[in-house]
Amino acid sequence: MTRFMTVGLLVLSLAFMVSTPVLAGESKADKEKQAKADKERQEIGKAAHDILARLYKAQPSAKAAVEKASGYAVFSNFGMKILVAGSGTGKGIAVDNKTKKETFMKMVELQAGLGFGVKKFSLVWVFETPEALATFVNSGWELGGQTSVAAKAGETGAALQGALPVSPGVWVYQLTETGLALELTAKGTKYYKNDDLN
């Protein structure tokens, strides 16, 4: 019996020694993945802060509109068009002003048409109702192909001056490298939760 127990302990010890590096490796990989996600969240948060600062400088009344809204979302997009088709991607964050809950999101766009070009822009979405924010965050949002929306004088009121209506209770500010855009062109753009960061 003693010999059997000794052999059993030896086998168990060897199994533990072999499995320990594998378990430690998985743990290290998980930690690296978590650190990468934390870094990306921080970068998106900083970009959102910078975009809001640019918006408030270009359109001071936007600060009150964003703060009084049920929530808002901030995205930074980078699009490129080469000859026939163009595409773009972006990342952003949606914030519920009441609960302060942050939801990290992605966007994708596809555009058809001839030409060359690179277009970098940022969007700040303003949601007047909790329902509009919840729909955006939980169900995603899709803007149709080549839809253009232009701001009309007096239409948005003083608080949302410079914002473009995209749906009842939903407004968007578009910032380009040169400032606040007075026209929004949505090109088959879809917004959805970033499962890797939430």
PDB file of C-alpha atoms in Angstrom:
ATOM      1  CA  MET A   1       0.000   0.000   0.000  1.00  0.00           C
ATOM      2  CA  THR A   2       2.829   2.387   0.807  1.00  0.00           C
ATOM      3  CA  ARG A   3       4.452   1.810  -2.554  1.00  0.00           C
ATOM      4  CA  PHE A   4       1.106   2.486  -4.288  1.00  0.00           C
ATOM      5  CA  MET A   5       0.685   5.769  -2.354  1.00  0.00           C
ATOM      6  CA  THR A   6       4.245   6.863  -3.179  1.00  0.00           C
ATOM      7  CA  VAL A   7       3.704   6.232  -6.901  1.00  0.00           C
ATOM      8  CA  GLY A   8       0.347   8.044  -6.725  1.00  0.00           C
ATOM      9  CA  LEU A   9       1.901  11.085  -5.044  1.00  0.00           C
ATOM     10  CA  LEU A  10       4.720  11.106  -7.597  1.00  0.00           C
ATOM     11  CA  VAL A  11       2.236  11.031 -10.525  1.00  0.00           C
ATOM     12  CA  LEU A  12       0.132  13.746  -8.909  1.00  0.00           C
ATOM     13  CA  SER A  13       3.208  15.925  -8.315  1.00  0.00           C
ATOM     14  CA  LEU A  14       4.337  15.541 -11.935  1.00  0.00           C
ATOM     15  CA  ALA A  15       0.857  16.395 -13.233  1.00  0.00           C
ATOM     16  CA  PHE A  16       0.788  19.519 -11.090  1.00  0.00           C
ATOM     17  CA  MET A  17       4.265  20.611 -12.252  1.00  0.00           C
ATOM     18  CA  VAL A  18       3.315  20.147 -15.912  1.00  0.00           C
ATOM     19  CA  SER A  19      -0.038  21.956 -15.614  1.00  0.00           C
ATOM     20  CA  THR A  20       1.197  24.935 -13.587  1.00  0.00           C
ATOM     21  CA  PRO A  21       2.964  26.713 -16.505  1.00  0.00           C
ATOM     22  CA  VAL A  22      -0.099  26.155 -18.737  1.00  0.00           C
ATOM     23  CA  LEU A  23      -2.428  27.662 -16.129  1.00  0.00           C
ATOM     24  CA  ALA A  24      -0.035  30.563 -15.560  1.00  0.00           C
ATOM     25  CA  GLY A  25       0.168  31.143 -19.331  1.00  0.00           C
ATOM     26  CA  GLU A  26      -3.623  31.373 -19.632  1.00  0.00           C
ATOM     27  CA  SER A  27      -3.704  33.781 -16.750  1.00  0.00           C
ATOM     28  CA  LYS A  28      -0.994  35.914 -18.357  1.00  0.00           C
ATOM     29  CA  ALA A  29      -2.887  35.957 -21.679  1.00  0.00           C
ATOM     30  CA  ASP A  30      -6.074  37.008 -19.892  1.00  0.00           C
ATOM     31  CA  LYS A  31      -4.211  39.785 -18.085  1.00  0.00           C
ATOM     32  CA  GLU A  32      -2.700  41.019 -21.353  1.00  0.00           C
ATOM     33  CA  LYS A  33      -6.124  41.004 -23.022  1.00  0.00           C
ATOM     34  CA  GLN A  34      -7.611  42.929 -20.088  1.00  0.00           C
ATOM     35  CA  ALA A  35      -4.737  45.450 -20.128  1.00  0.00           C
ATOM     36  CA  LYS A  36      -5.237  45.981 -23.870  1.00  0.00           C
ATOM     37  CA  ALA A  37      -8.987  46.534 -23.384  1.00  0.00           C
ATOM     38  CA  ASP A  38      -8.334  48.969 -20.497  1.00  0.00           C
ATOM     39  CA  LYS A  39      -5.885  50.928 -22.656  1.00  0.00           C
ATOM     40  CA  GLU A  40      -8.387  51.092 -25.528  1.00  0.00           C
ATOM     41  CA  ARG A  41     -11.152  52.296 -23.170  1.00  0.00           C
ATOM     42  CA  GLN A  42      -8.850  55.053 -21.896  1.00  0.00           C
ATOM     43  CA  GLU A  43      -7.939  56.108 -25.455  1.00  0.00           C
ATOM     44  CA  ILE A  44     -11.615  56.261 -26.483  1.00  0.00           C
ATOM     45  CA  GLY A  45     -12.464  58.237 -23.325  1.00  0.00           C
ATOM     46  CA  LYS A  46      -9.665  60.729 -24.009  1.00  0.00           C
ATOM     47  CA  ALA A  47     -10.685  61.087 -27.664  1.00  0.00           C
ATOM     48  CA  ALA A  48     -14.318  61.692 -26.592  1.00  0.00           C
ATOM     49  CA  HIS A  49     -13.192  64.355 -24.106  1.00  0.00           C
ATOM     50  CA  ASP A  50     -11.111  66.074 -26.814  1.00  0.00           C
ATOM     51  CA  ILE A  51     -13.969  65.944 -29.343  1.00  0.00           C
ATOM     52  CA  LEU A  52     -16.408  67.475 -26.840  1.00  0.00           C
ATOM     53  CA  ALA A  53     -13.896  70.253 -26.077  1.00  0.00           C
ATOM     54  CA  ARG A  54     -13.591  70.992 -29.821  1.00  0.00           C
ATOM     55  CA  LEU A  55     -17.384  71.015 -30.182  1.00  0.00           C
ATOM     56  CA  TYR A  56     -17.864  73.369 -27.212  1.00  0.00           C
ATOM     57  CA  LYS A  57     -15.256  75.727 -28.665  1.00  0.00           C
ATOM     58  CA  ALA A  58     -16.893  75.705 -32.120  1.00  0.00           C
ATOM     59  CA  GLN A  59     -20.469  75.825 -30.773  1.00  0.00           C
ATOM     60  CA  PRO A  60     -20.626  76.977 -27.111  1.00  0.00           C
ATOM     61  CA  SER A  61     -24.387  76.284 -26.804  1.00  0.00           C
ATOM     62  CA  ALA A  62     -23.703  72.600 -27.476  1.00  0.00           C
ATOM     63  CA  LYS A  63     -22.400  72.131 -23.922  1.00  0.00           C
ATOM     64  CA  ALA A  64     -25.810  72.910 -22.406  1.00  0.00           C
ATOM     65  CA  ALA A  65     -27.534  70.693 -24.994  1.00  0.00           C
ATOM     66  CA  VAL A  66     -25.274  67.733 -24.174  1.00  0.00           C
ATOM     67  CA  GLU A  67     -25.511  68.221 -20.396  1.00  0.00           C
ATOM     68  CA  LYS A  68     -29.330  68.577 -20.377  1.00  0.00           C
ATOM     69  CA  ALA A  69     -29.928  65.607 -22.686  1.00  0.00           C
ATOM     70  CA  SER A  70     -30.800  62.117 -21.460  1.00  0.00           C
ATOM     71  CA  GLY A  71     -27.518  60.984 -22.950  1.00  0.00           C
ATOM     72  CA  TYR A  72     -24.967  61.462 -25.664  1.00  0.00           C
ATOM     73  CA  ALA A  73     -22.501  59.493 -27.768  1.00  0.00           C
ATOM     74  CA  VAL A  74     -19.159  60.581 -29.188  1.00  0.00           C
ATOM     75  CA  PHE A  75     -17.469  58.902 -32.174  1.00  0.00           C
ATOM     76  CA  SER A  76     -14.287  59.435 -34.101  1.00  0.00           C
ATOM     77  CA  ASN A  77     -14.385  58.110 -37.658  1.00  0.00           C
ATOM     78  CA  PHE A  78     -11.733  57.707 -40.301  1.00  0.00           C
ATOM     79  CA  GLY A  79     -12.870  57.029 -43.850  1.00  0.00           C
ATOM     80  CA  MET A  80     -11.038  56.495 -47.112  1.00  0.00           C
ATOM     81  CA  LYS A  81     -12.391  56.390 -50.658  1.00  0.00           C
ATOM     82  CA  ILE A  82     -10.415  54.857 -53.525  1.00  0.00           C
ATOM     83  CA  LEU A  83     -11.979  54.913 -57.007  1.00  0.00           C
ATOM     84  CA  VAL A  84     -15.279  53.030 -56.682  1.00  0.00           C
ATOM     85  CA  ALA A  85     -15.922  52.146 -53.056  1.00  0.00           C
ATOM     86  CA  GLY A  86     -15.096  53.742 -49.758  1.00  0.00           C
ATOM     87  CA  SER A  87     -15.303  52.562 -46.220  1.00  0.00           C
ATOM     88  CA  GLY A  88     -14.622  53.790 -42.752  1.00  0.00           C
ATOM     89  CA  THR A  89     -14.541  52.611 -39.205  1.00  0.00           C
ATOM     90  CA  GLY A  90     -14.722  54.312 -35.886  1.00  0.00           C
ATOM     91  CA  LYS A  91     -14.998  53.872 -32.183  1.00  0.00           C
ATOM     92  CA  GLY A  92     -16.942  55.756 -29.603  1.00  0.00           C
ATOM     93  CA  ILE A  93     -18.692  55.882 -26.301  1.00  0.00           C
ATOM     94  CA  ALA A  94     -22.330  56.427 -25.336  1.00  0.00           C
ATOM     95  CA  VAL A  95     -23.054  57.976 -21.932  1.00  0.00           C
ATOM     96  CA  ASP A  96     -26.290  57.993 -19.956  1.00  0.00           C
ATOM     97  CA  ASN A  97     -26.319  61.391 -18.221  1.00  0.00           C
ATOM     98  CA  LYS A  98     -28.558  60.164 -15.384  1.00  0.00           C
ATOM     99  CA  THR A  99     -26.668  56.990 -14.414  1.00  0.00           C
ATOM    100  CA  LYS A 100     -23.262  58.010 -15.882  1.00  0.00           C
ATOM    101  CA  LYS A 101     -23.071  54.509 -17.409  1.00  0.00           C
ATOM    102  CA  GLU A 102     -20.633  54.317 -20.318  1.00  0.00           C
ATOM    103  CA  THR A 103     -21.147  51.937 -23.242  1.00  0.00           C
ATOM    104  CA  PHE A 104     -18.295  51.511 -25.707  1.00  0.00           C
ATOM    105  CA  MET A 105     -19.382  51.246 -29.326  1.00  0.00           C
ATOM    106  CA  LYS A 106     -18.149  50.755 -32.887  1.00  0.00           C
ATOM    107  CA  MET A 107     -19.235  52.140 -36.218  1.00  0.00           C
ATOM    108  CA  VAL A 108     -18.798  50.948 -39.779  1.00  0.00           C
ATOM    109  CA  GLU A 109     -19.635  52.716 -43.004  1.00  0.00           C
ATOM    110  CA  LEU A 110     -19.607  51.825 -46.682  1.00  0.00           C
ATOM    111  CA  GLN A 111     -19.947  54.267 -49.566  1.00  0.00           C
ATOM    112  CA  ALA A 112     -20.143  53.728 -53.316  1.00  0.00           C
ATOM    113  CA  GLY A 113     -19.116  56.239 -55.965  1.00  0.00           C
ATOM    114  CA  LEU A 114     -16.143  57.392 -57.994  1.00  0.00           C
ATOM    115  CA  GLY A 115     -13.289  59.379 -56.550  1.00  0.00           C
ATOM    116  CA  PHE A 116     -10.339  59.518 -54.221  1.00  0.00           C
ATOM    117  CA  GLY A 117     -10.329  61.005 -50.794  1.00  0.00           C
ATOM    118  CA  VAL A 118      -9.728  60.685 -47.115  1.00  0.00           C
ATOM    119  CA  LYS A 119     -12.217  62.103 -44.660  1.00  0.00           C
ATOM    120  CA  LYS A 120     -11.723  62.245 -40.938  1.00  0.00           C
ATOM    121  CA  PHE A 121     -14.584  63.499 -38.829  1.00  0.00           C
ATOM    122  CA  SER A 122     -16.126  63.217 -35.396  1.00  0.00           C
ATOM    123  CA  LEU A 123     -19.766  62.919 -34.390  1.00  0.00           C
ATOM    124  CA  VAL A 124     -21.523  63.891 -31.178  1.00  0.00           C
ATOM    125  CA  TRP A 125     -24.994  62.388 -30.859  1.00  0.00           C
ATOM    126  CA  VAL A 126     -27.500  64.012 -28.483  1.00  0.00           C
ATOM    127  CA  PHE A 127     -30.469  61.964 -27.231  1.00  0.00           C
ATOM    128  CA  GLU A 128     -33.354  63.968 -25.786  1.00  0.00           C
ATOM    129  CA  THR A 129     -35.122  60.936 -24.280  1.00  0.00           C
ATOM    130  CA  PRO A 130     -33.953  57.846 -22.376  1.00  0.00           C
ATOM    131  CA  GLU A 131     -35.778  55.705 -24.947  1.00  0.00           C
ATOM    132  CA  ALA A 132     -33.807  57.163 -27.859  1.00  0.00           C
ATOM    133  CA  LEU A 133     -30.528  56.533 -26.009  1.00  0.00           C
ATOM    134  CA  ALA A 134     -31.568  52.984 -25.062  1.00  0.00           C
ATOM    135  CA  THR A 135     -32.495  52.181 -28.669  1.00  0.00           C
ATOM    136  CA  PHE A 136     -29.143  53.483 -29.911  1.00  0.00           C
ATOM    137  CA  VAL A 137     -27.146  51.527 -27.322  1.00  0.00           C
ATOM    138  CA  ASN A 138     -29.119  48.284 -27.182  1.00  0.00           C
ATOM    139  CA  SER A 139     -30.376  47.895 -30.746  1.00  0.00           C
ATOM    140  CA  GLY A 140     -27.717  49.794 -32.639  1.00  0.00           C
ATOM    141  CA  TRP A 141     -28.419  52.436 -35.233  1.00  0.00           C
ATOM    142  CA  GLU A 142     -28.222  52.493 -38.989  1.00  0.00           C
ATOM    143  CA  LEU A 143     -28.252  55.564 -41.187  1.00  0.00           C
ATOM    144  CA  GLY A 144     -29.223  54.908 -44.800  1.00  0.00           C
ATOM    145  CA  GLY A 145     -27.009  55.227 -47.840  1.00  0.00           C
ATOM    146  CA  GLN A 146     -26.178  58.741 -49.040  1.00  0.00           C
ATOM    147  CA  THR A 147     -28.660  60.474 -46.771  1.00  0.00           C
ATOM    148  CA  SER A 148     -27.904  64.148 -46.446  1.00  0.00           C
ATOM    149  CA  VAL A 149     -29.259  66.268 -43.656  1.00  0.00           C
ATOM    150  CA  ALA A 150     -28.644  70.002 -43.525  1.00  0.00           C
ATOM    151  CA  ALA A 151     -29.230  72.395 -40.662  1.00  0.00           C
ATOM    152  CA  LYS A 152     -31.946  74.951 -41.326  1.00  0.00           C
ATOM    153  CA  ALA A 153     -31.977  78.294 -39.582  1.00  0.00           C
ATOM    154  CA  GLY A 154     -34.261  78.351 -36.556  1.00  0.00           C
ATOM    155  CA  GLU A 155     -35.133  74.645 -36.835  1.00  0.00           C
ATOM    156  CA  THR A 156     -33.012  73.391 -33.930  1.00  0.00           C
ATOM    157  CA  GLY A 157     -33.593  76.212 -31.476  1.00  0.00           C
ATOM    158  CA  ALA A 158     -30.839  77.969 -29.574  1.00  0.00           C
ATOM    159  CA  ALA A 159     -29.736  74.977 -27.479  1.00  0.00           C
ATOM    160  CA  LEU A 160     -29.172  72.654 -30.443  1.00  0.00           C
ATOM    161  CA  GLN A 161     -27.888  75.256 -32.873  1.00  0.00           C
ATOM    162  CA  GLY A 162     -25.458  73.602 -35.265  1.00  0.00           C
ATOM    163  CA  ALA A 163     -26.881  70.115 -34.616  1.00  0.00           C
ATOM    164  CA  LEU A 164     -28.590  68.135 -37.339  1.00  0.00           C
ATOM    165  CA  PRO A 165     -31.831  66.184 -36.724  1.00  0.00           C
ATOM    166  CA  VAL A 166     -31.594  62.499 -37.697  1.00  0.00           C
ATOM    167  CA  SER A 167     -34.707  61.199 -35.932  1.00  0.00           C
ATOM    168  CA  PRO A 168     -37.298  62.542 -33.463  1.00  0.00           C
ATOM    169  CA  GLY A 169     -35.374  63.476 -30.330  1.00  0.00           C
ATOM    170  CA  VAL A 170     -31.987  62.591 -31.828  1.00  0.00           C
ATOM    171  CA  TRP A 171     -29.515  65.226 -33.008  1.00  0.00           C
ATOM    172  CA  VAL A 172     -25.974  64.976 -34.348  1.00  0.00           C
ATOM    173  CA  TYR A 173     -23.111  67.455 -34.415  1.00  0.00           C
ATOM    174  CA  GLN A 174     -20.493  66.655 -37.049  1.00  0.00           C
ATOM    175  CA  LEU A 175     -17.003  68.055 -36.649  1.00  0.00           C
ATOM    176  CA  THR A 176     -14.453  67.990 -39.442  1.00  0.00           C
ATOM    177  CA  GLU A 177     -10.829  69.049 -39.235  1.00  0.00           C
ATOM    178  CA  THR A 178     -11.932  72.587 -40.116  1.00  0.00           C
ATOM    179  CA  GLY A 179     -14.762  72.885 -37.594  1.00  0.00           C
ATOM    180  CA  LEU A 180     -18.493  72.279 -37.249  1.00  0.00           C
ATOM    181  CA  ALA A 181     -20.151  70.930 -40.418  1.00  0.00           C
ATOM    182  CA  LEU A 182     -23.549  72.294 -41.416  1.00  0.00           C
ATOM    183  CA  GLU A 183     -24.392  69.192 -43.417  1.00  0.00           C
ATOM    184  CA  LEU A 184     -24.263  65.538 -42.374  1.00  0.00           C
ATOM    185  CA  THR A 185     -23.793  62.903 -45.016  1.00  0.00           C
ATOM    186  CA  ALA A 186     -24.447  59.412 -43.722  1.00  0.00           C
ATOM    187  CA  LYS A 187     -23.144  56.660 -45.960  1.00  0.00           C
ATOM    188  CA  GLY A 188     -24.680  53.361 -44.919  1.00  0.00           C
ATOM    189  CA  THR A 189     -23.340  53.848 -41.397  1.00  0.00           C
ATOM    190  CA  LYS A 190     -24.089  51.347 -38.642  1.00  0.00           C
ATOM    191  CA  TYR A 191     -23.440  51.843 -34.912  1.00  0.00           C
ATOM    192  CA  TYR A 192     -23.340  48.943 -32.432  1.00  0.00           C
ATOM    193  CA  LYS A 193     -21.940  47.830 -29.062  1.00  0.00           C
ATOM    194  CA  ASN A 194     -18.271  46.916 -28.837  1.00  0.00           C
ATOM    195  CA  ASP A 195     -18.501  43.511 -27.156  1.00  0.00           C
ATOM    196  CA  ASP A 196     -14.747  43.423 -26.488  1.00  0.00           C
ATOM    197  CA  LEU A 197     -14.862  46.554 -24.310  1.00  0.00           C
ATOM    198  CA  ASN A 198     -18.189  46.227 -22.437  1.00  0.00           C
TER     199      ASN A 198
END
